[in-house]
Coordinates of C-alpha atoms in Angstrom, one line a residue:
M297 CA 98.5 84.6 108.0
P298 CA 98.5 87.1 105.1
E299 CA 95.0 87.3 103.5
L300 CA 93.6 89.0 100.5
P301 CA 94.2 92.6 101.6
E302 CA 97.8 92.1 102.6
V303 CA 98.7 90.0 99.6
E304 CA 97.1 92.6 97.4
A305 CA 99.2 95.2 99.1
L306 CA 102.3 93.1 98.5
R307 CA 101.3 92.7 94.9
A308 CA 101.1 96.5 94.4
F309 CA 104.4 97.0 96.3
L310 CA 106.2 94.4 94.2
A311 CA 104.7 95.8 91.0
D312 CA 106.2 99.2 91.8
H313 CA 109.6 97.7 92.8
L314 CA 110.1 94.8 90.4
V315 CA 108.5 95.5 87.0
G316 CA 111.1 96.5 84.5
H317 CA 114.0 95.1 86.5
E318 CA 116.0 91.9 85.8
I319 CA 116.1 88.9 88.1
V320 CA 119.8 88.0 88.3
R321 CA 119.7 85.3 91.0
V322 CA 117.1 83.1 92.8
L323 CA 118.6 81.4 95.7
P324 CA 116.7 78.6 97.6
V325 CA 117.8 78.3 101.2
A326 CA 115.2 75.9 102.7
V327 CA 114.9 72.6 100.9
S328 CA 111.2 72.4 101.6
V329 CA 110.1 75.6 100.0
L330 CA 110.4 74.7 96.3
K331 CA 107.4 72.6 95.1
T332 CA 108.3 72.3 91.4
Y333 CA 111.5 71.3 89.4
D334 CA 110.6 72.0 85.8
P335 CA 111.2 74.8 84.8
P336 CA 114.1 75.2 87.2
L337 CA 114.7 78.3 89.3
T338 CA 117.5 79.3 86.9
A339 CA 114.8 79.8 84.2
L340 CA 114.0 83.1 85.9
E341 CA 117.5 84.4 85.9
G342 CA 118.4 87.0 83.3
R343 CA 114.8 87.8 82.6
P344 CA 112.9 91.1 83.3
V345 CA 109.8 91.2 85.5
T346 CA 106.9 92.2 83.3
G347 CA 104.0 92.0 85.8
V348 CA 102.9 91.0 89.3
A349 CA 99.5 89.4 89.9
R350 CA 97.5 88.0 92.8
H351 CA 95.4 84.8 92.8
G352 CA 93.6 84.6 96.1
K353 CA 96.5 84.4 98.6
F354 CA 99.0 83.5 95.9
L355 CA 101.6 86.1 94.6
D356 CA 102.5 85.7 90.9
I357 CA 105.7 87.3 89.5
D358 CA 105.8 87.1 85.7
A359 CA 109.4 87.0 84.5
D360 CA 108.6 87.5 80.8
G361 CA 107.5 83.9 80.4
P362 CA 108.2 81.8 83.5
H363 CA 106.3 82.7 86.6
L364 CA 107.6 82.7 90.2
V365 CA 104.5 82.0 92.3
T366 CA 104.5 82.2 96.1
Y367 CA 102.0 81.1 98.8
L368 CA 103.0 82.6 102.1
A369 CA 100.8 80.2 104.2
R370 CA 100.4 80.9 107.9
A371 CA 103.9 82.0 109.0
G372 CA 105.5 83.1 105.7
W373 CA 106.4 86.7 104.8
L374 CA 108.2 88.8 102.2
H375 CA 111.0 91.2 103.3
W376 CA 112.1 93.8 100.8
K377 CA 115.8 94.8 100.8
D378 CA 117.1 98.0 99.3
R379 CA 120.5 96.3 99.4
L380 CA 120.8 92.6 99.7
P381 CA 123.6 91.2 101.9
D382 CA 126.7 90.2 100.0
G383 CA 127.5 86.5 99.6
V384 CA 125.3 83.4 99.2
P385 CA 123.0 82.6 102.2
R386 CA 123.7 79.2 103.7
P387 CA 121.0 76.7 104.6
G388 CA 120.3 76.4 108.3
K389 CA 117.7 76.5 111.0
G390 CA 116.8 80.2 110.5
P391 CA 113.6 81.6 108.9
L392 CA 115.2 82.5 105.5
A393 CA 113.7 80.3 102.8
L394 CA 114.4 81.9 99.4
R395 CA 116.2 85.1 98.1
V396 CA 115.5 86.9 94.9
A397 CA 118.1 89.4 93.6
L398 CA 117.8 92.1 91.0
E399 CA 120.4 93.7 88.8
T400 CA 120.2 96.9 91.0
G401 CA 121.4 95.1 94.1
E402 CA 117.8 95.2 95.5
G403 CA 115.6 92.2 96.1
F404 CA 113.6 90.3 98.6
D405 CA 113.7 87.5 101.0
L406 CA 111.0 85.0 101.7
T407 CA 111.0 83.8 105.3
E408 CA 108.9 81.4 107.4
A409 CA 108.7 81.4 111.2
G410 CA 107.9 78.3 113.4
T411 CA 108.4 74.6 112.8
Q412 CA 105.5 73.9 110.5
K413 CA 106.9 74.6 107.0
R414 CA 104.1 75.4 104.6
L415 CA 105.6 78.3 102.6
A416 CA 105.5 77.2 99.0
V417 CA 107.3 78.5 95.9
Y418 CA 106.6 77.4 92.3
V419 CA 108.1 78.1 89.0
T420 CA 105.7 77.5 86.1
E421 CA 104.8 78.6 82.6
D422 CA 101.1 78.7 83.6
P423 CA 100.0 79.6 87.2
A424 CA 96.6 78.0 86.5
Q425 CA 98.3 74.6 86.6
I426 CA 99.3 75.0 90.2
P427 CA 96.8 72.9 92.2
G428 CA 96.1 75.6 94.9
I429 CA 95.3 78.2 92.2
A430 CA 93.3 75.8 90.0
R431 CA 90.9 75.1 92.8
L432 CA 90.3 78.7 93.8
G433 CA 86.8 80.1 93.9
P434 CA 86.0 83.6 92.6
D435 CA 87.8 86.7 93.9
P436 CA 85.4 88.5 96.3
L437 CA 86.5 92.0 95.1
A438 CA 86.2 91.2 91.4
A439 CA 83.8 93.4 89.4
D440 CA 81.7 90.4 88.5
F441 CA 81.3 89.1 92.1
D442 CA 77.9 90.5 92.6
E443 CA 75.3 89.7 95.3
D444 CA 73.5 87.1 93.1
R445 CA 76.7 85.2 92.6
F446 CA 77.4 85.3 96.3
A447 CA 74.0 84.1 97.2
G448 CA 74.3 81.2 94.7
L449 CA 77.6 80.1 96.3
L450 CA 76.0 79.9 99.7
A451 CA 72.7 78.3 98.7
D452 CA 73.8 74.7 99.0
E453 CA 76.4 75.2 101.7
R454 CA 75.1 73.1 104.6
R455 CA 77.9 74.1 107.0
Q456 CA 78.6 77.0 109.3
I457 CA 79.2 80.4 107.6
K458 CA 82.6 80.8 109.3
G459 CA 83.9 77.7 107.5
A460 CA 82.3 78.6 104.2
L461 CA 83.9 82.0 104.1
R462 CA 87.3 80.5 104.7
D463 CA 87.0 77.8 102.0
Q464 CA 89.3 78.9 99.2
S465 CA 87.5 76.8 96.7
L466 CA 84.3 78.7 97.4
I467 CA 85.6 82.2 97.8
A468 CA 89.3 83.1 97.3
G469 CA 91.4 85.1 99.7
I470 CA 89.5 85.2 103.0
G471 CA 91.1 83.6 106.0
N472 CA 90.6 83.4 109.8
A473 CA 91.0 87.0 110.6
Y474 CA 88.9 88.6 107.9
S475 CA 86.1 86.0 108.3
D476 CA 85.8 87.1 111.9
E477 CA 85.8 90.8 110.8
I478 CA 83.2 90.2 108.1
L479 CA 80.9 88.3 110.4
H480 CA 81.2 91.0 113.1
A481 CA 80.4 93.7 110.6
A482 CA 77.3 91.7 109.4
R483 CA 76.3 91.1 113.0
M484 CA 76.1 87.3 112.3
S485 CA 77.0 84.3 114.4
P486 CA 80.0 82.3 113.0
Y487 CA 78.0 79.1 113.7
K488 CA 75.0 80.1 111.5
L489 CA 74.4 77.6 108.6
A490 CA 75.3 79.2 105.3
S491 CA 72.3 77.7 103.5
S492 CA 69.9 79.0 106.1
L493 CA 70.5 82.7 105.4
A494 CA 67.4 84.8 104.6
E495 CA 67.6 87.2 101.7
E496 CA 68.2 90.2 103.9
E497 CA 70.9 88.3 105.9
T498 CA 72.7 87.4 102.6
H499 CA 72.5 91.0 101.5
G500 CA 74.0 92.2 104.8
L501 CA 76.8 89.7 104.7
Y502 CA 77.6 90.6 101.1
V503 CA 77.8 94.3 102.0
A504 CA 80.0 93.5 105.0
L505 CA 82.3 91.3 103.0
R506 CA 82.9 93.8 100.2
T507 CA 83.2 96.7 102.6
T508 CA 85.5 95.0 105.1
L509 CA 87.9 93.8 102.4
S510 CA 87.8 97.0 100.4
E511 CA 88.6 99.1 103.4
A512 CA 91.4 96.8 104.4
V513 CA 92.9 97.0 101.0
E514 CA 92.6 100.8 101.1
R515 CA 94.3 101.0 104.5
S516 CA 97.2 98.9 103.2
H517 CA 97.6 100.8 99.9
G518 CA 101.1 102.3 99.7
V519 CA 102.2 100.7 103.0
A520 CA 105.7 99.3 102.8
A521 CA 106.0 95.5 103.0
G522 CA 107.6 95.6 106.4
R523 CA 104.7 97.5 108.0
L524 CA 101.8 95.5 106.6
K525 CA 101.5 93.1 109.5
A526 CA 101.1 96.0 112.0
E527 CA 98.7 97.8 109.7
K528 CA 96.5 94.7 109.5
K529 CA 96.4 94.3 113.3
S530 CA 95.6 97.9 113.9
G531 CA 92.5 97.7 111.6
L532 CA 90.9 94.6 113.2
R533 CA 87.9 95.1 115.5
V534 CA 87.4 91.6 117.0
H535 CA 90.0 89.2 115.6
G536 CA 92.9 88.8 118.0
R537 CA 91.2 91.1 120.6
T538 CA 89.9 88.5 123.1
G539 CA 89.0 90.2 126.4
E540 CA 88.9 93.7 124.9
P541 CA 85.7 95.8 124.5
C542 CA 83.8 95.6 121.3
P543 CA 84.3 98.9 119.4
V544 CA 80.6 98.9 118.5
C545 CA 78.7 98.0 121.7
G546 CA 81.3 97.8 124.4
D547 CA 80.7 94.1 125.3
T548 CA 83.7 91.9 125.8
V549 CA 85.1 90.2 122.8
R550 CA 85.0 86.4 123.3
E551 CA 87.0 83.5 121.8
V552 CA 86.3 80.0 120.7
S553 CA 89.5 77.8 120.5
F554 CA 90.2 75.0 118.1
S555 CA 93.1 72.6 117.9
D556 CA 95.3 75.0 115.9
S557 CA 93.4 78.3 115.7
S558 CA 90.6 80.3 117.2
L559 CA 87.8 82.7 116.3
Q560 CA 86.7 85.9 118.0
Y561 CA 83.3 87.4 118.1
C562 CA 81.1 89.8 120.1
P563 CA 78.1 88.2 121.9
T564 CA 76.0 91.3 121.9
C565 CA 76.5 92.1 118.2
Q566 CA 76.5 88.6 116.8
T567 CA 74.8 86.0 119.0
G568 CA 72.0 87.8 120.9
G569 CA 74.2 88.0 124.0
R570 CA 74.9 84.3 124.2
R571 CA 78.4 83.0 124.6
L572 CA 79.4 80.3 122.1
A573 CA 80.5 77.0 123.4
D574 CA 83.9 75.6 122.5
R575 CA 83.6 74.4 118.8
R576 CA 84.5 70.9 119.9
M577 CA 81.2 70.7 121.9
S578 CA 79.3 71.7 118.6
R579 CA 76.5 73.6 120.3
L580 CA 75.6 76.9 121.9
L581 CA 75.5 77.4 125.6
K582 CA 71.9 77.8 126.6

């Protein structure tokens, strides 16, 4: 799933490639992708792109009034085309969901792999009216997201820190991968209760959060859209690396599986050498 660093890199890439150009066609291919009907997709056509913004994991393309907003979800992605294929794409069972064409012949495709269709596209005059954006918490890389604000958010969170970090209404943009990376950098168990953090633990977690996300954004800066997934994977220390040695201490990276996802952690760095039980058991192995 694209998270804050990858979506921020896509934002910068699209700002470089779209701003100042005219959208000539917006072609929906998958019926499920479009979540709004007013304004229609045709409201974007014939308009110049004046800006590209990011709201958490949402991409926001401003077409001089109406906005084309995209949420890539778990399996969605954006593919830039220096030259779009001729003709109109036909609906089918393939991954193509939506195509945006510019007056230059360039453009991009939105695709979604797999059978669970969660990719979402909205056309709106006000992105803040989209429910997923309206409920977002603060951006963790914003200038006003300081340590006191972070501590205040966690103070009443009587749930495990892994879940708190992933809650978009609490903090926007962090998903499964970077929550694993942040907790590893902070040397903190994903099962620790958010409200139980001591002052020094909150400080360490805040530093790990800002550093991990900032470094990921920096690594992704200037990377072409087609190479962002590989760049993300190459920079991860524990997430997706079950069975590999921890790059900090050399212990084996372990995994806890859920019904539709998993988390990875280092026992030595994060849990005092203890292996975490399957989350469905809701306890640590003694």
